[in-house]
mmCIF file of C-alpha atoms and ligand atoms in Angstrom:
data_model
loop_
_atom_site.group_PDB
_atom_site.id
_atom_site.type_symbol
_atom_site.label_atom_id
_atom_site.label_comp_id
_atom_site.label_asym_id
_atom_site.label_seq_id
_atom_site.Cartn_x
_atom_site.Cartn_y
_atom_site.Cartn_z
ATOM 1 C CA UNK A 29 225.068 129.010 122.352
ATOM 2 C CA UNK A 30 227.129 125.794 121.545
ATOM 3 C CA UNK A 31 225.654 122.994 123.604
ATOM 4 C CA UNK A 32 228.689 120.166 123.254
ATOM 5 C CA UNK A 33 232.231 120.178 122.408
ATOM 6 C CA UNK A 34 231.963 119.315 118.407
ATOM 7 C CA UNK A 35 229.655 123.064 118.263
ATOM 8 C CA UNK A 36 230.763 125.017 115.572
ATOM 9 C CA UNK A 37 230.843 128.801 114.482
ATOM 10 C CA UNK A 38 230.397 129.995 110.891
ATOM 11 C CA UNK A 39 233.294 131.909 109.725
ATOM 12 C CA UNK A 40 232.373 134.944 107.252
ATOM 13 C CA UNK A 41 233.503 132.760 104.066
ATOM 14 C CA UNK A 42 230.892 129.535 105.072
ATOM 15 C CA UNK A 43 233.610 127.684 106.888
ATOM 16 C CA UNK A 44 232.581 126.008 110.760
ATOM 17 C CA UNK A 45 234.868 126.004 113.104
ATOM 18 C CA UNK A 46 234.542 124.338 116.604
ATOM 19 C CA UNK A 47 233.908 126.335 119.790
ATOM 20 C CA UNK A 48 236.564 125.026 121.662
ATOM 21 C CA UNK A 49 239.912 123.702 120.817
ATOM 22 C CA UNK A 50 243.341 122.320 122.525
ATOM 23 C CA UNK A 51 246.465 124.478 122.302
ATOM 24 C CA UNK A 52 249.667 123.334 122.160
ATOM 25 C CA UNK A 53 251.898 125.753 122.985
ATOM 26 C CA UNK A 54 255.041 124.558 125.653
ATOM 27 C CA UNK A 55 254.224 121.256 124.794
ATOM 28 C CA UNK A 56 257.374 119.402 123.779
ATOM 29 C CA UNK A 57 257.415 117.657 120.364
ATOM 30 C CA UNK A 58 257.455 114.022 120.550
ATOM 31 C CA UNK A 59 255.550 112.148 123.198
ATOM 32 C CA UNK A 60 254.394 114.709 125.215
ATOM 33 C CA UNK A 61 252.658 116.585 122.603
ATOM 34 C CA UNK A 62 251.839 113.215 120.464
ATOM 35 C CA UNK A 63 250.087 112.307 123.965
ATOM 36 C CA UNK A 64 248.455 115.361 124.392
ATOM 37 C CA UNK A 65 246.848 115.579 121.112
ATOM 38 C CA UNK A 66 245.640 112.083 121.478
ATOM 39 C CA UNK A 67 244.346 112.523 124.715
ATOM 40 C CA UNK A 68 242.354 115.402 123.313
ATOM 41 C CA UNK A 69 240.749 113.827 120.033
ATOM 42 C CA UNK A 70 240.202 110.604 122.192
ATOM 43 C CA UNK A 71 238.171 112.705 124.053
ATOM 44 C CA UNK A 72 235.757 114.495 121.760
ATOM 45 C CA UNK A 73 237.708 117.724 120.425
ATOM 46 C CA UNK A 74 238.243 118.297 116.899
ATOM 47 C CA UNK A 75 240.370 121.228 116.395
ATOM 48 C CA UNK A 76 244.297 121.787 117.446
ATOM 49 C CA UNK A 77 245.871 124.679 117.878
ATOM 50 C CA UNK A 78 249.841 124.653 116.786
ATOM 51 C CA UNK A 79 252.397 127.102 115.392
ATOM 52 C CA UNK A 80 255.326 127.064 113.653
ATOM 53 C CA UNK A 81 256.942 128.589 116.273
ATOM 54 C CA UNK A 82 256.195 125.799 119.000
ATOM 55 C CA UNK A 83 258.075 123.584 117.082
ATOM 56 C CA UNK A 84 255.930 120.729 117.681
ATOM 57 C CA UNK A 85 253.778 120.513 114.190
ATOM 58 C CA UNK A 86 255.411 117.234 113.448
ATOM 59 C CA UNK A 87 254.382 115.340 116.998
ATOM 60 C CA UNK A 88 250.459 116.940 115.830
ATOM 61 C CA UNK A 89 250.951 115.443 112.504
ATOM 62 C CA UNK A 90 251.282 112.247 113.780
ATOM 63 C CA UNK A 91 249.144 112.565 116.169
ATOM 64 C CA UNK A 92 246.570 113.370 113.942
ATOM 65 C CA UNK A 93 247.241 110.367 111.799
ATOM 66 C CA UNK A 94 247.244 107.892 114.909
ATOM 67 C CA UNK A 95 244.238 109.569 116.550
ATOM 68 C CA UNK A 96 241.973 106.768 113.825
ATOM 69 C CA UNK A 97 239.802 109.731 113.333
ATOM 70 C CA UNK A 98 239.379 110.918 109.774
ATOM 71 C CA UNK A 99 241.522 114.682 108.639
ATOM 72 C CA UNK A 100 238.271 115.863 107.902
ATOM 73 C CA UNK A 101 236.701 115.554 110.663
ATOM 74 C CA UNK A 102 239.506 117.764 112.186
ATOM 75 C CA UNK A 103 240.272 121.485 112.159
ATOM 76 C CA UNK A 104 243.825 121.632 112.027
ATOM 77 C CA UNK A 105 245.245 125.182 113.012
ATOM 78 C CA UNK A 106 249.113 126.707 112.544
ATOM 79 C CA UNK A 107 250.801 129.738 112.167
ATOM 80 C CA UNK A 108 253.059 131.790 109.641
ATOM 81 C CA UNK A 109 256.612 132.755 112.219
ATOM 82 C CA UNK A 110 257.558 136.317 112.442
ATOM 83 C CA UNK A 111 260.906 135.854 110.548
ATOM 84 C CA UNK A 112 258.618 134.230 107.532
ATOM 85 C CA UNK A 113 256.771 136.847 106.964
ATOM 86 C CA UNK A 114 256.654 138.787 103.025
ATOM 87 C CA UNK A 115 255.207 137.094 100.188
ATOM 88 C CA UNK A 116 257.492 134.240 99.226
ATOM 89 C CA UNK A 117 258.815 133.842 102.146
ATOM 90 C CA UNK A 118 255.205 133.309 103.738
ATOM 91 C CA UNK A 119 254.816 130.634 100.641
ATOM 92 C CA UNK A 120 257.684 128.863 101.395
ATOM 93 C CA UNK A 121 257.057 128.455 105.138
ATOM 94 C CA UNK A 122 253.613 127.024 104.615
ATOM 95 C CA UNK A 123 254.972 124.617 102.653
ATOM 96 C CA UNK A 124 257.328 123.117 105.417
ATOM 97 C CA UNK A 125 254.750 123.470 108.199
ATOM 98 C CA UNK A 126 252.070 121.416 105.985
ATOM 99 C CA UNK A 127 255.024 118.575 105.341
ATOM 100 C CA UNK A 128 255.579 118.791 108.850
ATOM 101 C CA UNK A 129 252.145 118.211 109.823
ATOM 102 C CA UNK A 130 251.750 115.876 107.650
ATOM 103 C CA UNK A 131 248.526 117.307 105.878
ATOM 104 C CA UNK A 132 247.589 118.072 102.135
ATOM 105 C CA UNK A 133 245.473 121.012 103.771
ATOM 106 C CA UNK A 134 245.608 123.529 106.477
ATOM 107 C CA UNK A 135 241.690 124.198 108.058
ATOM 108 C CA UNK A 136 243.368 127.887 109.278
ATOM 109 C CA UNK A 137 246.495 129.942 108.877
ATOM 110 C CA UNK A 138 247.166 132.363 110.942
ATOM 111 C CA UNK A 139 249.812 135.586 110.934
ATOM 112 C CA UNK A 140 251.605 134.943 114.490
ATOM 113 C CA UNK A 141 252.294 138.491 114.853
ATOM 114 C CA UNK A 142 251.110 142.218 112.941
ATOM 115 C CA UNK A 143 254.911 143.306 113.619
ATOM 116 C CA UNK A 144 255.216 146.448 111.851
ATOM 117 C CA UNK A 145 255.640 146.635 108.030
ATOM 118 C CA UNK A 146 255.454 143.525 106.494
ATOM 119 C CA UNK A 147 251.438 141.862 107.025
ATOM 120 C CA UNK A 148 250.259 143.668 104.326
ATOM 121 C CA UNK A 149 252.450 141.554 101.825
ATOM 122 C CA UNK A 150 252.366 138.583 104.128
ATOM 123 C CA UNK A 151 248.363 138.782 103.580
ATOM 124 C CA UNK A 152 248.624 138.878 99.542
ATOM 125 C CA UNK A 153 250.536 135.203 99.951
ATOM 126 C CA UNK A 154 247.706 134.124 102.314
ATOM 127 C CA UNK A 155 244.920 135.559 100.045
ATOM 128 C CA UNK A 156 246.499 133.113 97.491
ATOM 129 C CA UNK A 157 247.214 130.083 99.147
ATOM 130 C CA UNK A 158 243.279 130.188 100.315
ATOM 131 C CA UNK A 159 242.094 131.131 96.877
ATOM 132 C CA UNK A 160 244.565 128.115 95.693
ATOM 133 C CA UNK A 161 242.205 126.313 98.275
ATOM 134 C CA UNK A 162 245.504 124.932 100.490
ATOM 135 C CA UNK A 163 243.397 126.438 103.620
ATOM 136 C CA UNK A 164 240.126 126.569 104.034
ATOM 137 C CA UNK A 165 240.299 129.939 106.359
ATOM 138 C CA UNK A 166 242.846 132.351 106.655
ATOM 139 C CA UNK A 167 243.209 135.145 110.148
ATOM 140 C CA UNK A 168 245.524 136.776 112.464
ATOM 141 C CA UNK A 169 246.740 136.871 115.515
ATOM 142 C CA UNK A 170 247.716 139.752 117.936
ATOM 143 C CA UNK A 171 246.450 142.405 115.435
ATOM 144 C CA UNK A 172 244.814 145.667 117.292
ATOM 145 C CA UNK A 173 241.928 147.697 115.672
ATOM 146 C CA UNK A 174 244.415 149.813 114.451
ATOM 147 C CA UNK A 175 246.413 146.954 112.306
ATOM 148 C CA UNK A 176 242.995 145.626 111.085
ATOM 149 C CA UNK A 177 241.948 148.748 110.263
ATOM 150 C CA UNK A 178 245.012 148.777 107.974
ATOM 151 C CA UNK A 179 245.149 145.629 106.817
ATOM 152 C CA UNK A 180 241.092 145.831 105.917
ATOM 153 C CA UNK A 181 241.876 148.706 103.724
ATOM 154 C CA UNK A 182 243.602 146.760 101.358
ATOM 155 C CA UNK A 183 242.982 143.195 101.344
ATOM 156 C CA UNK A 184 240.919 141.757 99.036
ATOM 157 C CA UNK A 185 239.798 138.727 101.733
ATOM 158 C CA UNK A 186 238.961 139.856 104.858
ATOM 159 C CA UNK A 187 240.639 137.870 107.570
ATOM 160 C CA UNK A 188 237.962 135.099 109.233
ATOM 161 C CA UNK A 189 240.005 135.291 112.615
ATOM 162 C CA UNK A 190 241.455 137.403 115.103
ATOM 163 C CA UNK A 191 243.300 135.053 117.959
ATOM 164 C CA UNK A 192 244.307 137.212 120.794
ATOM 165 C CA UNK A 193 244.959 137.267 124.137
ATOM 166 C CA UNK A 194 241.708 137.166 126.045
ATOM 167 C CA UNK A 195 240.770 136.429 129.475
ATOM 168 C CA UNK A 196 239.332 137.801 132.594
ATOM 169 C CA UNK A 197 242.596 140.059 133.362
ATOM 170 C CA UNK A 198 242.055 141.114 129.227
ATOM 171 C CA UNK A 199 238.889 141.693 128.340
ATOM 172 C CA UNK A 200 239.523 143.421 124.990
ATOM 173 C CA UNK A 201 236.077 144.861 124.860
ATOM 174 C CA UNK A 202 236.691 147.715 122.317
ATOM 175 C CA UNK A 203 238.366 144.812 119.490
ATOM 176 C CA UNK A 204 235.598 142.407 120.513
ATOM 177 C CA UNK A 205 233.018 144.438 119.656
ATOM 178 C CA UNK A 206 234.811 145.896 116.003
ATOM 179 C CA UNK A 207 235.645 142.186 114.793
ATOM 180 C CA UNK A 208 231.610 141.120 116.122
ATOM 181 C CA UNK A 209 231.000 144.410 113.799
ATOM 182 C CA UNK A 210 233.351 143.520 111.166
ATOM 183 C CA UNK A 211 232.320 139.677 111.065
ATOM 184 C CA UNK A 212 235.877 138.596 112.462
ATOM 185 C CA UNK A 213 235.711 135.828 114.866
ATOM 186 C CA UNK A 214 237.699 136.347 117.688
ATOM 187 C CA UNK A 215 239.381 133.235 119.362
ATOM 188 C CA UNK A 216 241.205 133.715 122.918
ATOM 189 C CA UNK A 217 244.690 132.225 123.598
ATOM 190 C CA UNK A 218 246.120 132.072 127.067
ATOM 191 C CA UNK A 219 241.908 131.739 128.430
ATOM 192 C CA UNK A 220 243.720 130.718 131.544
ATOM 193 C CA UNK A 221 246.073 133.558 131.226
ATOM 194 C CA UNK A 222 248.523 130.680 131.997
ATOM 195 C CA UNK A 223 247.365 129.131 135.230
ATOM 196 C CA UNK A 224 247.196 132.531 136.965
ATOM 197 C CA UNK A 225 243.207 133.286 137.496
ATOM 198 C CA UNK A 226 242.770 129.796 138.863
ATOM 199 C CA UNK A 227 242.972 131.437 142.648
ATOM 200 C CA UNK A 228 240.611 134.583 142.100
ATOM 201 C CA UNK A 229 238.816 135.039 145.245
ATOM 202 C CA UNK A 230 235.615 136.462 142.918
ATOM 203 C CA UNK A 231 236.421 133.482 140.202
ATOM 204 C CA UNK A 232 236.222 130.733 143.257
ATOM 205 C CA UNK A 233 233.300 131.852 144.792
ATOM 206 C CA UNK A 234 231.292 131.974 141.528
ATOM 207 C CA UNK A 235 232.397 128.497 140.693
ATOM 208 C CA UNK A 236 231.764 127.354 143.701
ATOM 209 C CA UNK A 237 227.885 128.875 142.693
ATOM 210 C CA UNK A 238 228.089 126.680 139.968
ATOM 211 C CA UNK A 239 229.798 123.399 141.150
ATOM 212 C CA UNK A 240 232.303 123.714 138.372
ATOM 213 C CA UNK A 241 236.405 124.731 138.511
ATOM 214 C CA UNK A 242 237.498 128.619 138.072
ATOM 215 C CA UNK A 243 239.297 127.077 134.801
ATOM 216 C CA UNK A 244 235.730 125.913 133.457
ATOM 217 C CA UNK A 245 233.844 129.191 134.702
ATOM 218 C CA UNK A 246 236.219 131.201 132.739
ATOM 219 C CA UNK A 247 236.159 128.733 129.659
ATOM 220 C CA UNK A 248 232.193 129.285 129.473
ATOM 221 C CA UNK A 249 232.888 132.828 129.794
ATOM 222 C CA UNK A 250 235.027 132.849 126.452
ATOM 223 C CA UNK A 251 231.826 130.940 125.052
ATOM 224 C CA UNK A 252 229.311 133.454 126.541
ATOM 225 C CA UNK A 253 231.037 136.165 124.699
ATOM 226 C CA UNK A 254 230.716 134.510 121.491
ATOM 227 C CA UNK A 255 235.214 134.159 121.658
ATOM 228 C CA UNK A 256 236.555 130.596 120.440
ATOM 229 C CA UNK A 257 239.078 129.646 123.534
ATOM 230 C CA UNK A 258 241.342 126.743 122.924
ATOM 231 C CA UNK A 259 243.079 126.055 126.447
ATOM 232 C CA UNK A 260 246.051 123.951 126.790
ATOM 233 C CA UNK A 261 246.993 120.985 129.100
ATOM 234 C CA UNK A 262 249.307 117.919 128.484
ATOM 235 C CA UNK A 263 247.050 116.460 131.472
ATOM 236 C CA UNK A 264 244.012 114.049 130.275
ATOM 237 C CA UNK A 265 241.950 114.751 133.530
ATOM 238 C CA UNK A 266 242.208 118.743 132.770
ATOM 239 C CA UNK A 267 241.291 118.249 129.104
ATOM 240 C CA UNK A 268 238.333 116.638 129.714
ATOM 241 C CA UNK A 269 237.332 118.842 132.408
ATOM 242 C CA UNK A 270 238.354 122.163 130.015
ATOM 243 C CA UNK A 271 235.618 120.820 127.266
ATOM 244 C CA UNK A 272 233.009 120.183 130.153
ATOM 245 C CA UNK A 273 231.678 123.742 130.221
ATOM 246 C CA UNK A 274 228.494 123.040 128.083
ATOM 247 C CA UNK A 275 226.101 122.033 131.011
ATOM 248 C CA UNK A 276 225.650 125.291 132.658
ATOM 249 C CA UNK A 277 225.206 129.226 131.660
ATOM 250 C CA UNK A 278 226.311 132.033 133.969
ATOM 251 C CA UNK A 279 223.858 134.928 134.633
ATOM 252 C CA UNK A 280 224.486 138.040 133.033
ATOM 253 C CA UNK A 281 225.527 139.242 136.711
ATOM 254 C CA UNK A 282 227.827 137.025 137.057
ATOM 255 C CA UNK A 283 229.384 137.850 132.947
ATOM 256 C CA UNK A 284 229.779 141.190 134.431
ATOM 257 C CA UNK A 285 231.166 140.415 137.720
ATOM 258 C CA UNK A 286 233.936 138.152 135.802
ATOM 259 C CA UNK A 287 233.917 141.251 132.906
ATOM 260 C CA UNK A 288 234.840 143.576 135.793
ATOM 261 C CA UNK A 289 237.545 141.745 136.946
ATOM 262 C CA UNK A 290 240.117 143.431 133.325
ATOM 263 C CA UNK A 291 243.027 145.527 134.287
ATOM 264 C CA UNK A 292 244.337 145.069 130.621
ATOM 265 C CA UNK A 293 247.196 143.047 132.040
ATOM 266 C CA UNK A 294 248.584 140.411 129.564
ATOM 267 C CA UNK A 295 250.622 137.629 130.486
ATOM 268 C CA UNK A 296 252.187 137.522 127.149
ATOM 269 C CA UNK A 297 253.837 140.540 124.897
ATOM 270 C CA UNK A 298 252.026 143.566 123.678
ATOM 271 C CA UNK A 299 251.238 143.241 119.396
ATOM 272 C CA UNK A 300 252.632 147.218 119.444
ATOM 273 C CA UNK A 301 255.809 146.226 120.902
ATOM 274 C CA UNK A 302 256.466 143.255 120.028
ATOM 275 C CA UNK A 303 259.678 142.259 117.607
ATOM 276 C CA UNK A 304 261.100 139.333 118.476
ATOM 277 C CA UNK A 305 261.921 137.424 114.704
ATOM 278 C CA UNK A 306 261.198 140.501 113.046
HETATM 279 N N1 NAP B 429 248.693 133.440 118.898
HETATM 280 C C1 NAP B 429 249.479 133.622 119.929
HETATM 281 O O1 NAP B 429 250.291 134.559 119.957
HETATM 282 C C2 NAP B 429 249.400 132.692 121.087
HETATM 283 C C3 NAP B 429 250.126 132.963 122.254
HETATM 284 C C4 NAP B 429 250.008 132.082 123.319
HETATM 285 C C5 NAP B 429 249.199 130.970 123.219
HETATM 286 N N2 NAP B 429 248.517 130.700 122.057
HETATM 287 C C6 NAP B 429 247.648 129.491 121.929
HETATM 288 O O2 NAP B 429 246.698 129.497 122.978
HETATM 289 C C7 NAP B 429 246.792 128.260 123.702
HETATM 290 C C8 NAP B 429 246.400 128.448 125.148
HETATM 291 O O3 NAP B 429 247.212 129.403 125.791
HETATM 292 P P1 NAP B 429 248.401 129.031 126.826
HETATM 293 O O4 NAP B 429 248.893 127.672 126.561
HETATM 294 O O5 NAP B 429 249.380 130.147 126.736
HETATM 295 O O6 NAP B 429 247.735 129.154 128.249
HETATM 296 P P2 NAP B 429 246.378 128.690 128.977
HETATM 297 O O7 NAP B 429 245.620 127.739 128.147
HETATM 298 O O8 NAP B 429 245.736 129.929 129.481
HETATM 299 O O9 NAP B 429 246.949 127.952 130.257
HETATM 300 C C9 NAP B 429 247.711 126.794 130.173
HETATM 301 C C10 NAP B 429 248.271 126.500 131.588
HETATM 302 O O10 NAP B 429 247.194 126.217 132.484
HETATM 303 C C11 NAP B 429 247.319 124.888 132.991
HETATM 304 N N3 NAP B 429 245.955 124.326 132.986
HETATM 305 C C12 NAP B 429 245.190 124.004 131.927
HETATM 306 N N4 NAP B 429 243.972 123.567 132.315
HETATM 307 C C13 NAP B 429 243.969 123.612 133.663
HETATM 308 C C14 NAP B 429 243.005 123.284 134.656
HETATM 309 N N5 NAP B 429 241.820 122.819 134.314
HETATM 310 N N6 NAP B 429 243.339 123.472 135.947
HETATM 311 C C15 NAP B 429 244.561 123.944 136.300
HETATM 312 N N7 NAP B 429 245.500 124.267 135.423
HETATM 313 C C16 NAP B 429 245.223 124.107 134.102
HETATM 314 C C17 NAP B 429 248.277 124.166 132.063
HETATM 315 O O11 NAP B 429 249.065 123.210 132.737
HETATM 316 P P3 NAP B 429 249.120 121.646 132.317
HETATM 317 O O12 NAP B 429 249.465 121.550 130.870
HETATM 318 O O13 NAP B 429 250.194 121.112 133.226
HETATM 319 O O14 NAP B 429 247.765 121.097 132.630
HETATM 320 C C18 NAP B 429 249.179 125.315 131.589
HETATM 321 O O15 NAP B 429 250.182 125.565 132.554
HETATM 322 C C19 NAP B 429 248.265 127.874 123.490
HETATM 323 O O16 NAP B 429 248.551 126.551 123.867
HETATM 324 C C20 NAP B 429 248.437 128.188 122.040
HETATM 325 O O17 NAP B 429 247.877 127.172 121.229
HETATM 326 C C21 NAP B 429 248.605 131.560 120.999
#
């Protein structure tokens, strides 16, 4: 189990990537995200979680170069847009969102979305710009068993991350346990499902067992289950209290409990269905 904030997991290709991150998305470009980012570098993370898509990779960049802490000591995440995806096209993008960051290197790219036809193409321009060595891990997001399954059968790398929705209300137990079995870390976006476990009766009464927030139970839930999380807040007092989730360890009664809570209900859109950019 990680035991601070800077706690890393080994991807399958070597590569350690922190535990817990910040996301970024809905964060404005500019000073609220420049602010953000700051706050959460000044405050012991190491890895950001952007997207082409959020349109904020240049506020990260330079947040990232007026944080004073060295780019290696960071783990820099974005991700390729739907409407990028194929081969060049996938090329070309990463090119803009590394001059927008700012960076000579990407730490991980990600596929937003599987969509429906294009990934496997997409993936060939990944596998290259990681064998090229511009990113030092390359992953997914949003991709079921079924599109891994797919994708697996013909890549030559497989991909070092699955991001997903994950969270109490999600539980995703049958893709946890194939990317634990396939050596795909899984990472869980929306951990908060937005803001909208914070007033679970069950969540509140087992932080209240713990002396810690329903935000930071949940967080060392993620962590329990061996899933990155990288919650967002523009607020420094939340940051800080997101990362301090290393001082306790819920039972395995009360990982079930919280487990129990799934109804496979997603505040965001379902991978299968989803087309927007496409
Ligand atoms: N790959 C994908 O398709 C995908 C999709 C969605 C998200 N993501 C990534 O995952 C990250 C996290 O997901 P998310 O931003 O959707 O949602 P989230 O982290 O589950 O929740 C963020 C919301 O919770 C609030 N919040 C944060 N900490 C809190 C605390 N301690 N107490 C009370 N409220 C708190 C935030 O408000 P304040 O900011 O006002 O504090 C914000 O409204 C994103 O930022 C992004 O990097 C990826």
């Amino acid at each position: 189990m990680p035991t601070n904030l800077k706690d890393m997991t080994t991807l399958h290709n070597g590569v350690k990537m922190p535990w817990m991150g910040l996301g970024v998305f809905k964060v404005t470009d500019g000073e609220e995200v420049i602010q953000s980012v700051k706050a959460g570098i000044r405050n012991g993370y190491t890895s950001i979680d952007t997207a082409s898509f959020y349109k904020n990779e240049e506020g990260v960049g330079q947040a990232i170069r007026e944080s004073g802490v060295p780019r290696e000591d960071l783990f820099i995440t974005t991700k390729l847009w739907n409407a990028d995806q194929g081969y060049e096209s996938t090329l070309q993008a990463f090119e803009t969102s590394l001059d927008k960051l700012g960076l000579d290197y990407l730490d991980l790219y990600l596929i937003h979305w599987p969509g429906k036809d294009k990934y496997k193409e997409t993936w060939k321009a990944f596998e290259e710009l990681y064998k090229q060595g511009r990113v030092r891990a390359i992953g997914v997001c949003n991709f079921q068993v079924h599109h891994l399954e797919d994708l697996i059968a013909s890549a030559e790398i497989k991909p070092m991350v699955n991001q997903v929705e994950f969270h109490p209300h999600l539980t995703q137990k049958e893709l946890l346990a194939f990317c634990k079995n396939e050596g795909i870390q899984l990472e869980a976006w929306s951990p908060l499902k937005q803001g909208k476990l914070l007033n679970d009766p069950i969540l509140l009464e087992i932080a209240h067992k713990y002396n810690k927030s329903v935000a930071q139970v949940i967080l060392r839930w993620d962590l329990q289950h061996g899933v990155i999380t990288i919650p967002k807040s523009v607020k420094e007092q939340r940051i800080i209290d997101n990362s301090n989730v290393f001082d306790f360890e819920l039972s395995s009664e009360d990982m079930e409990k919280i487990d129990g809570l799934n109804q496979d209900s997603r505040a965001g859109s379902h991978p299968d269905t989803m087309s927007v950019g496409f």
